[in-house]
């Protein structure tokens, strides 16, 4: 069974940066105390909102940074598993020409 695509590669750089900005706004709402002054259990709710906002900021900007690094420095293709897979001999559409090979008797061929 194939593994699901990693979470950070599902969205692009700007989307993750947008998620980070939304998380920053949620964090600021949680930290700004006058909003929570008239809410029952306001200080506790503000702490919870600030924590959730901080987590979203870390995830959003972290994945945006990873996406930026991936776009600047893409990963290289792994080397072929078969040692001869990278050579021209492995390509079925090429014919290897060795001049004078038809003139050599079978006993002298390598």
XYZ file of N, CA and C in Angstrom:
330
model
N 0.839 -1.170 0.000
C 0.000 0.000 0.000
C 0.892 1.244 0.000
N 0.563 2.198 -0.820
C 1.373 3.416 -0.939
C 1.123 4.334 0.250
N 2.188 5.006 0.655
C 2.052 5.954 1.762
C 1.364 7.213 1.269
N 0.548 7.850 2.122
C -0.063 9.112 1.695
C 0.986 10.190 1.539
N 0.683 11.151 0.688
C 1.619 12.248 0.450
C 1.850 13.017 1.745
N 3.085 13.425 2.022
C 3.347 14.177 3.255
C 2.499 15.448 3.319
N 2.153 15.843 4.529
C 1.261 16.979 4.732
C 1.843 18.259 4.169
N 3.119 18.491 4.354
C 3.676 19.769 3.927
C 3.712 19.927 2.422
N 3.713 18.856 1.663
C 3.756 18.991 0.210
C 2.359 19.056 -0.409
N 1.324 18.950 0.380
C -0.029 19.047 -0.158
C -0.398 20.469 -0.536
N 0.162 21.442 0.163
C -0.126 22.836 -0.114
C 1.149 23.540 -0.530
N 0.994 24.661 -1.228
C 2.181 25.370 -1.688
C 2.655 26.382 -0.652
N 3.729 27.069 -0.991
C 4.396 28.000 -0.089
C 3.471 29.112 0.390
N 2.733 29.735 -0.520
C 1.894 30.868 -0.134
C 0.726 30.446 0.750
N 0.208 29.262 0.535
C -0.888 28.778 1.379
C -0.404 28.547 2.800
N 0.771 27.933 2.959
C 1.319 27.719 4.303
C 1.644 29.043 4.977
N 2.135 30.023 4.207
C 2.400 31.341 4.789
C 1.089 32.001 5.230
N 0.035 31.838 4.458
C -1.277 32.357 4.840
C -1.797 31.709 6.111
N -1.589 30.406 6.246
C -1.987 29.711 7.473
C -1.194 30.252 8.659
N 0.081 30.522 8.448
C 0.900 31.108 9.511
C 0.410 32.488 9.918
N -0.014 33.300 8.951
C -0.534 34.636 9.262
C -1.853 34.542 10.021
N -2.726 33.629 9.630
C -3.978 33.429 10.374
C -3.673 32.981 11.798
N -2.711 32.098 11.967
C -2.305 31.671 13.302
C -1.764 32.824 14.125
N -1.026 33.728 13.488
C -0.514 34.901 14.181
C -1.657 35.803 14.650
N -2.671 35.966 13.807
C -3.835 36.767 14.208
C -4.579 36.119 15.372
N -4.737 34.801 15.338
C -5.393 34.092 16.445
C -4.575 34.251 17.725
N -3.260 34.156 17.613
C -2.400 34.342 18.779
C -2.564 35.745 19.363
N -2.589 36.755 18.503
C -2.746 38.131 18.988
C -4.100 38.349 19.658
N -5.146 37.734 19.130
C -6.464 37.820 19.777
C -6.412 37.163 21.146
N -5.708 36.067 21.264
C -5.590 35.397 22.557
C -4.786 36.193 23.570
N -3.804 36.931 23.101
C -2.942 37.692 24.006
C -3.581 39.024 24.415
N -4.388 39.603 23.549
C -4.978 40.917 23.809
C -6.052 40.794 24.904
N -5.725 41.238 26.112
C -6.566 41.022 27.286
C -7.906 41.769 27.294
N -8.019 42.990 26.757
C -9.333 43.650 26.830
C -10.467 42.898 26.136
N -10.151 42.068 25.185
C -11.201 41.273 24.517
C -11.825 40.295 25.505
N -11.043 39.751 26.390
C -11.495 38.704 27.298
C -11.944 39.226 28.664
N -12.020 40.539 28.847
C -12.337 41.114 30.152
C -13.745 40.761 30.622
N -14.716 40.706 29.736
C -16.113 40.478 30.133
C -16.603 39.064 29.801
N -15.685 38.181 29.476
C -16.041 36.804 29.160
C -15.798 35.950 30.390
N -16.777 35.074 30.667
C -16.614 34.159 31.792
C -15.444 33.227 31.496
N -14.573 33.035 32.448
C -13.332 32.260 32.292
C -12.448 32.858 31.197
N -12.505 34.143 31.019
C -11.739 34.839 29.985
C -10.246 34.612 30.049
N -9.630 34.725 31.224
C -8.172 34.502 31.257
C -7.759 33.094 30.811
N -8.540 32.101 31.158
C -8.210 30.728 30.756
C -8.451 30.514 29.255
N -9.527 31.083 28.764
C -9.810 30.950 27.328
C -8.741 31.678 26.517
N -8.302 32.845 27.015
C -7.281 33.591 26.272
C -5.970 32.802 26.192
N -5.633 32.083 27.263
C -4.420 31.254 27.237
C -4.565 30.134 26.211
N -5.730 29.490 26.190
C -5.959 28.401 25.235
C -5.912 28.915 23.792
N -6.536 30.066 23.543
C -6.531 30.634 22.194
C -5.110 31.019 21.777
N -4.339 31.584 22.689
C -2.957 31.961 22.377
C -2.107 30.728 22.078
N -2.319 29.642 22.822
C -1.565 28.407 22.570
C -1.910 27.837 21.197
N -3.199 27.780 20.869
C -3.620 27.256 19.561
C -3.063 28.140 18.441
N -3.132 29.451 18.622
C -2.576 30.358 17.616
C -1.093 30.174 17.437
N -0.373 29.975 18.536
C 1.071 29.747 18.446
C 1.416 28.460 17.713
N 0.632 27.430 17.946
C 0.864 26.157 17.249
C 0.625 26.321 15.755
N -0.449 27.020 15.400
C -0.757 27.226 13.981
C 0.329 28.088 13.322
N 0.840 29.094 14.042
C 1.933 29.915 13.510
C 3.161 29.041 13.244
N 3.524 28.209 14.194
C 4.708 27.363 14.042
C 4.556 26.394 12.873
N 3.405 25.775 12.751
C 3.186 24.827 11.656
C 3.164 25.556 10.318
N 2.400 26.649 10.232
C 2.272 27.370 8.960
C 3.588 27.912 8.451
N 4.312 28.652 9.298
C 5.576 29.224 8.857
C 6.672 28.170 8.722
N 6.611 27.125 9.526
C 7.594 26.042 9.397
C 7.458 25.312 8.073
N 6.236 24.953 7.705
C 6.022 24.278 6.431
C 6.273 25.223 5.257
N 5.984 26.514 5.433
C 6.286 27.480 4.363
C 7.792 27.563 4.144
N 8.552 27.552 5.219
C 10.014 27.579 5.095
C 10.523 26.319 4.403
N 9.965 25.161 4.777
C 10.376 23.916 4.131
C 10.029 23.920 2.644
N 8.847 24.444 2.290
C 8.459 24.510 0.879
C 9.373 25.456 0.115
N 9.790 26.551 0.757
C 10.704 27.493 0.114
C 12.061 26.832 -0.122
N 12.563 26.125 0.868
C 13.845 25.442 0.705
C 13.766 24.373 -0.390
N 12.635 23.679 -0.459
C 12.474 22.646 -1.483
C 12.445 23.269 -2.878
N 11.831 24.451 -3.017
C 11.794 25.090 -4.326
C 13.161 25.655 -4.719
N 13.945 26.091 -3.731
C 15.272 26.621 -4.034
C 16.299 25.522 -4.273
N 16.195 24.436 -3.525
C 17.150 23.329 -3.614
C 16.377 22.018 -3.749
N 15.899 21.694 -4.960
C 15.127 20.451 -5.106
C 15.994 19.225 -4.849
N 15.347 18.178 -4.397
C 16.079 16.947 -4.125
C 16.471 16.281 -5.438
N 17.616 15.655 -5.435
C 18.109 14.999 -6.639
C 17.463 13.644 -6.802
N 17.388 13.220 -8.027
C 16.856 11.902 -8.337
C 17.823 10.851 -7.829
N 17.313 9.788 -7.201
C 18.229 8.759 -6.690
C 18.926 8.031 -7.842
N 20.114 7.500 -7.602
C 20.819 6.783 -8.663
C 20.072 5.502 -9.027
N 20.260 5.019 -10.235
C 19.558 3.792 -10.637
C 19.993 2.608 -9.775
N 19.053 1.716 -9.533
C 19.336 0.550 -8.696
C 20.214 -0.465 -9.429
N 19.956 -0.665 -10.717
C 20.758 -1.586 -11.511
C 22.063 -0.878 -11.875
N 23.220 -1.490 -11.632
C 24.483 -0.789 -11.906
C 24.657 -0.422 -13.377
N 24.033 -1.163 -14.284
C 24.166 -0.880 -15.703
C 22.988 -0.074 -16.243
N 22.039 0.317 -15.380
C 20.826 0.998 -15.838
C 21.109 2.387 -16.374
N 22.163 3.031 -15.905
C 22.470 4.372 -16.366
C 23.278 4.410 -17.647
N 23.792 3.281 -18.097
C 24.642 3.282 -19.279
C 23.796 3.205 -20.544
N 24.439 3.461 -21.631
C 23.738 3.441 -22.911
C 23.359 2.013 -23.304
N 24.036 1.026 -22.752
C 23.706 -0.368 -23.063
C 22.313 -0.746 -22.576
N 21.839 -0.082 -21.539
C 20.536 -0.414 -20.990
C 19.402 0.211 -21.791
N 19.702 1.159 -22.649
C 18.673 1.823 -23.437
C 18.315 0.949 -24.641
N 17.072 0.546 -24.783
C 16.708 -0.372 -25.853
C 16.697 0.269 -27.240
N 16.709 1.586 -27.343
C 16.590 2.219 -28.646
C 17.943 2.530 -29.284
N 19.030 2.140 -28.651
C 20.359 2.418 -29.196
C 21.016 1.127 -29.665
N 21.732 1.247 -30.768
C 22.521 0.129 -31.245
C 23.988 0.489 -31.025
N 24.728 -0.408 -30.460
C 26.138 -0.154 -30.188
C 26.933 -0.620 -31.393
N 27.664 0.299 -31.965
C 28.458 0.010 -33.156
C 29.923 -0.096 -32.773
N 30.508 -1.197 -33.129
C 31.934 -1.399 -32.930
C 32.543 -1.704 -34.288
N 33.263 -0.752 -34.855
C 33.809 -0.961 -36.208
C 34.782 -2.128 -36.249
N 34.675 -2.880 -37.302
C 35.587 -3.993 -37.519
C 35.206 -5.247 -36.768
N 34.156 -5.233 -35.991
C 33.786 -6.414 -35.206
C 33.250 -7.523 -36.089
N 32.621 -7.169 -37.209
C 32.085 -8.197 -38.102
C 33.192 -8.935 -38.853
N 34.346 -8.299 -38.987
C 35.454 -8.909 -39.719
C 36.258 -9.883 -38.860
N 36.077 -9.865 -37.537
C 36.864 -10.698 -36.637
C 36.183 -12.067 -36.522
N 36.967 -13.153 -36.645
C 36.361 -14.479 -36.484
C 35.808 -14.692 -35.062
N 34.863 -15.588 -34.929
C 34.209 -15.871 -33.653
C 35.195 -16.296 -32.570
N 36.257 -16.968 -32.946
C 37.226 -17.454 -31.966
C 38.020 -16.320 -31.314
N 38.147 -15.185 -31.990
C 38.913 -14.076 -31.462
C 38.063 -13.035 -30.740
N 36.734 -13.147 -30.814
C 35.866 -12.184 -30.153
C 35.886 -12.395 -28.653
N 35.704 -11.337 -27.913
C 35.714 -11.428 -26.451
C 34.410 -11.904 -25.914
